[in-house]
PDB file of C-alpha atoms in Angstrom:
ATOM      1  CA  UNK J   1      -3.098  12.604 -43.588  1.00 42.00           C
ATOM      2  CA  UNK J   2      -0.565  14.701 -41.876  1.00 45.00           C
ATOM      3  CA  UNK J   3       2.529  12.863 -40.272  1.00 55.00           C
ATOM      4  CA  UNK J   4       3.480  13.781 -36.727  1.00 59.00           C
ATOM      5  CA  UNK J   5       5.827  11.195 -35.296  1.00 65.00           C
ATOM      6  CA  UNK J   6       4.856  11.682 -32.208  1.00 91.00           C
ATOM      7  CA  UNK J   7       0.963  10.099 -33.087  1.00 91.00           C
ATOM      8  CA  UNK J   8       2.414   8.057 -35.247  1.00 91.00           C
ATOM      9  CA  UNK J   9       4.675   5.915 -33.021  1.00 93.00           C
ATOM     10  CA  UNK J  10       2.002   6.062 -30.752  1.00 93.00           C
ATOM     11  CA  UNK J  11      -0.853   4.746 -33.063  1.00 93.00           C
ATOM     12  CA  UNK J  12       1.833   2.212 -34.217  1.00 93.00           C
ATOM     13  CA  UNK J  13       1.772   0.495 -30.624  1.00 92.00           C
ATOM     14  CA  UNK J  14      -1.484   0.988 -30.130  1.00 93.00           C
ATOM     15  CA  UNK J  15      -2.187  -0.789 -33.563  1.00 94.00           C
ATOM     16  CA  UNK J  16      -4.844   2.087 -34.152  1.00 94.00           C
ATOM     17  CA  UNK J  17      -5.387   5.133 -36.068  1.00 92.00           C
ATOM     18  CA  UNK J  18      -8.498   6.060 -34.353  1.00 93.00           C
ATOM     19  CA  UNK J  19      -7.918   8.908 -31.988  1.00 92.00           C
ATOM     20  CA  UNK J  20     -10.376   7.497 -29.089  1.00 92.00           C
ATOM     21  CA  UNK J  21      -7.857   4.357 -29.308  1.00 93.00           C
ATOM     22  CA  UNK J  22      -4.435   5.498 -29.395  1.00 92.00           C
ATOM     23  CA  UNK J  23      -5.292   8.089 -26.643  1.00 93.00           C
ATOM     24  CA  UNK J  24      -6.916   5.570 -24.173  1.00 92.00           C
ATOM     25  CA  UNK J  25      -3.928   3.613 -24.678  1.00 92.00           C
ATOM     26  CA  UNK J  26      -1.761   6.502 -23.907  1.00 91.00           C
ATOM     27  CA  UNK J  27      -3.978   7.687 -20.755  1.00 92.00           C
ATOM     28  CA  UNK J  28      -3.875   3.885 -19.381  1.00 92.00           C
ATOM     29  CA  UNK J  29      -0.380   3.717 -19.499  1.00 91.00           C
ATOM     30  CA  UNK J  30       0.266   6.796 -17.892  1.00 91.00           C
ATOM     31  CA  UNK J  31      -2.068   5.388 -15.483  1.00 93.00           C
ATOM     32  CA  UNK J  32      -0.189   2.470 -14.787  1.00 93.00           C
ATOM     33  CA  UNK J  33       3.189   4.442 -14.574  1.00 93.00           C
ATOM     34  CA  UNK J  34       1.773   6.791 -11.964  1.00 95.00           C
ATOM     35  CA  UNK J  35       0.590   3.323  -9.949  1.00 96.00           C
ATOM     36  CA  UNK J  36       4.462   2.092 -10.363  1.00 96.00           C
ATOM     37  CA  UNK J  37       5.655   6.302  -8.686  1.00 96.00           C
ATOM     38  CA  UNK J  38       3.180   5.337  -6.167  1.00 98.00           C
ATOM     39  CA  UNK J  39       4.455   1.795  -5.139  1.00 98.00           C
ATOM     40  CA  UNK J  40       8.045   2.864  -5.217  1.00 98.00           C
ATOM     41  CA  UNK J  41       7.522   6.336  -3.187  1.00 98.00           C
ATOM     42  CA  UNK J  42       5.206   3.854  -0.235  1.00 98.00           C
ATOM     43  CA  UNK J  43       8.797   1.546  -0.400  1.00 98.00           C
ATOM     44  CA  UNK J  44      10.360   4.869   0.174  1.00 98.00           C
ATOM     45  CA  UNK J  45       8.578   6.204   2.973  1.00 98.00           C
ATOM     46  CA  UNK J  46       8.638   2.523   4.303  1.00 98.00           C
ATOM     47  CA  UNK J  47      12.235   2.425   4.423  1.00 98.00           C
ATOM     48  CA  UNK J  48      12.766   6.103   5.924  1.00 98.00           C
ATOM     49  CA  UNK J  49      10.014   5.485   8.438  1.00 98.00           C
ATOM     50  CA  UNK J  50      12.371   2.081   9.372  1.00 98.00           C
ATOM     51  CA  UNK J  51      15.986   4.032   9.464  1.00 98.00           C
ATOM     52  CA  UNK J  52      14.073   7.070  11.516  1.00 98.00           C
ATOM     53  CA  UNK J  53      13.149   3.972  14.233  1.00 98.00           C
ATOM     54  CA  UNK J  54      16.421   2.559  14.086  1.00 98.00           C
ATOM     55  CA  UNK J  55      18.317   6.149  14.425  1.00 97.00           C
ATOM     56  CA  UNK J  56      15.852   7.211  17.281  1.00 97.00           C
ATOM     57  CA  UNK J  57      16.782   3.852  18.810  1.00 97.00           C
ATOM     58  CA  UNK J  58      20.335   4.178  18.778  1.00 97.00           C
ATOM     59  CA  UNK J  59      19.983   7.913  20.036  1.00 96.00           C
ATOM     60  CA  UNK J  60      18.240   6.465  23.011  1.00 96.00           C
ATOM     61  CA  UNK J  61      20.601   4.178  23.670  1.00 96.00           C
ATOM     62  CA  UNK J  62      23.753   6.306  23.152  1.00 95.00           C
ATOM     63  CA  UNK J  63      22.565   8.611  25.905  1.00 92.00           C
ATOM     64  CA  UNK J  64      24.154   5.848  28.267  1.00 92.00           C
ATOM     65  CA  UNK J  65      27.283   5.788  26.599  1.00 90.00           C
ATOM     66  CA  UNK J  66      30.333   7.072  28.869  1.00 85.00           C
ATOM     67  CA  UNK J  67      30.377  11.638  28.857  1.00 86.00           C
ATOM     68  CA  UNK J  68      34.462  11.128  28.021  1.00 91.00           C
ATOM     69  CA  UNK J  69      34.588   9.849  24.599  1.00 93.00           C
ATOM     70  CA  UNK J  70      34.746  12.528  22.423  1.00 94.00           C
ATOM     71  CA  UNK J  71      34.233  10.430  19.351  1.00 95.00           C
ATOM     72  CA  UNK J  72      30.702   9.248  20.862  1.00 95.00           C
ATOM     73  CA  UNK J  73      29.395  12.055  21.122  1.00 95.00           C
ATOM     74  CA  UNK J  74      30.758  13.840  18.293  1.00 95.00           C
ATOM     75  CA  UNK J  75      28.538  10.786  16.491  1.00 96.00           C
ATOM     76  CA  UNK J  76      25.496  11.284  17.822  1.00 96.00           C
ATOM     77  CA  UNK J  77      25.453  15.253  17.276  1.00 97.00           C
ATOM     78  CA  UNK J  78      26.319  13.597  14.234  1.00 97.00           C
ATOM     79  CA  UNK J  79      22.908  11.405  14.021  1.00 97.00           C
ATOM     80  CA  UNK J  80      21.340  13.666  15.666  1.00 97.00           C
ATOM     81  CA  UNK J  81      21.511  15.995  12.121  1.00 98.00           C
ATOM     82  CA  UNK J  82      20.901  12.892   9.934  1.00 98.00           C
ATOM     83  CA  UNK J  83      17.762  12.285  12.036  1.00 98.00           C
ATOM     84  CA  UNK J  84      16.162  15.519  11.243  1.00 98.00           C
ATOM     85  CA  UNK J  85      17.486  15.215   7.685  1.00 98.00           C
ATOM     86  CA  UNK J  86      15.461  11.589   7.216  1.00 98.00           C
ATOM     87  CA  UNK J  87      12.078  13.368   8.903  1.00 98.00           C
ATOM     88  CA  UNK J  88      13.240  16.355   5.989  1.00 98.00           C
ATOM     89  CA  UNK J  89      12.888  13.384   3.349  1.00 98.00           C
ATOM     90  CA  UNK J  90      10.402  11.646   4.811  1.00 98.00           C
ATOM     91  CA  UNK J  91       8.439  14.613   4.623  1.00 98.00           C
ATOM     92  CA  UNK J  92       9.114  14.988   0.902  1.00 98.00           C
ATOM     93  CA  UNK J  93       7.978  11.569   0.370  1.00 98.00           C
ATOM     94  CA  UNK J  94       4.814  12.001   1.428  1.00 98.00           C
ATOM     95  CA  UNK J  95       4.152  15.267  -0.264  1.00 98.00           C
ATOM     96  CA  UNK J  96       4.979  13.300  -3.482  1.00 98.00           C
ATOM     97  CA  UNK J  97       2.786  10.398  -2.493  1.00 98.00           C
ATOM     98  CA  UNK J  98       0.020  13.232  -2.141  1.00 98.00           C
ATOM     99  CA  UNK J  99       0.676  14.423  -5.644  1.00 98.00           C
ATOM    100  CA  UNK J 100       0.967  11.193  -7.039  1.00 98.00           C
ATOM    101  CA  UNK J 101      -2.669  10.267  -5.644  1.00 97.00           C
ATOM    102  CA  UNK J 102      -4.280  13.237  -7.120  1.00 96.00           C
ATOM    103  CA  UNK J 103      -2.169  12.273 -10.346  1.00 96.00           C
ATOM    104  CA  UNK J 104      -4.078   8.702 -10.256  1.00 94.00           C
ATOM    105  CA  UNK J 105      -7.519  10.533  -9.944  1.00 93.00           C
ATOM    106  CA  UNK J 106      -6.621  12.753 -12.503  1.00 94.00           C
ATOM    107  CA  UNK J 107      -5.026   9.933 -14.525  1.00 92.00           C
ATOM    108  CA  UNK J 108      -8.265   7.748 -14.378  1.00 92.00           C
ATOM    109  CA  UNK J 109     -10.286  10.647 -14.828  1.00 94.00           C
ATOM    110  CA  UNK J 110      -8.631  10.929 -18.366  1.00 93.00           C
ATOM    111  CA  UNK J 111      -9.014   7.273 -19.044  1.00 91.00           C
ATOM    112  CA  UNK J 112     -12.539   7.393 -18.459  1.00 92.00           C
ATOM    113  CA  UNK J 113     -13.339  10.550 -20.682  1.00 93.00           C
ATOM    114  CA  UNK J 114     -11.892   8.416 -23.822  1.00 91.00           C
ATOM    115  CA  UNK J 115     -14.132   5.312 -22.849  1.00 91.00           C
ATOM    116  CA  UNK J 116     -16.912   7.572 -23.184  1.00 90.00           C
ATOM    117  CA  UNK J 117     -15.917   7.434 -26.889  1.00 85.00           C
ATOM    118  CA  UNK J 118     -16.457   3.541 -27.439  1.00 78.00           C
TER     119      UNK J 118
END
């Protein structure tokens, strides 16, 4: 049998040589990895979607702030540009949380082709 270390690890924490096993193994963890990108990226968007509601807050409420202090309003220009920068991430998020889903169908799809095999 040929040695590629690559299988071979593989089959070694699988505990199989048989090809059906060691990929299924393979397929469901990349399965559950993709679940964990898809957890994390929903905190993500989570978070962004609570710092966009907080800056849009405070931008409301710094429009009664005094017209003389320079340093005010210097700030909000300021969080003005960080404001469209979050929706610029938040954005980016959920593209990735798109991909990510049509990872997991892909993902399962791939897991259930080797089941076939049993």
């Amino acid at each position: 049998m040929v040695s590629t270390p690559n299988f071979d690890e593989l089959k070694d924490i699988c505990g199989s040589d048989e090809s059906k096993d060691y990929f299924k193994f393979l397929f469901v963890q990349e399965e559950a990895e993709n679940e964990g990108y898809i957890r994390k990226t929903i905190e993500w968007c989570d978070g962004m979607h609570e710092k966009i509601a907080k800056f849009g807050a405070m931008l409301e409420e710094g429009q009664r702030f005094s017209h003389f202090d320079v340093a005010h309003w210097d700030g909000m220009e300021c969080l003005v540009e960080a404001q469209a920068r979050n929706g610029v991430i938040l954005q980016a998020f959920l593209r990735l949380l798109d991909v990510l889903h049509a990872a997991r169908d892909e993902k399962r799809k791939h897991v259930t082709v080797m089941e076939v095999h049993e």
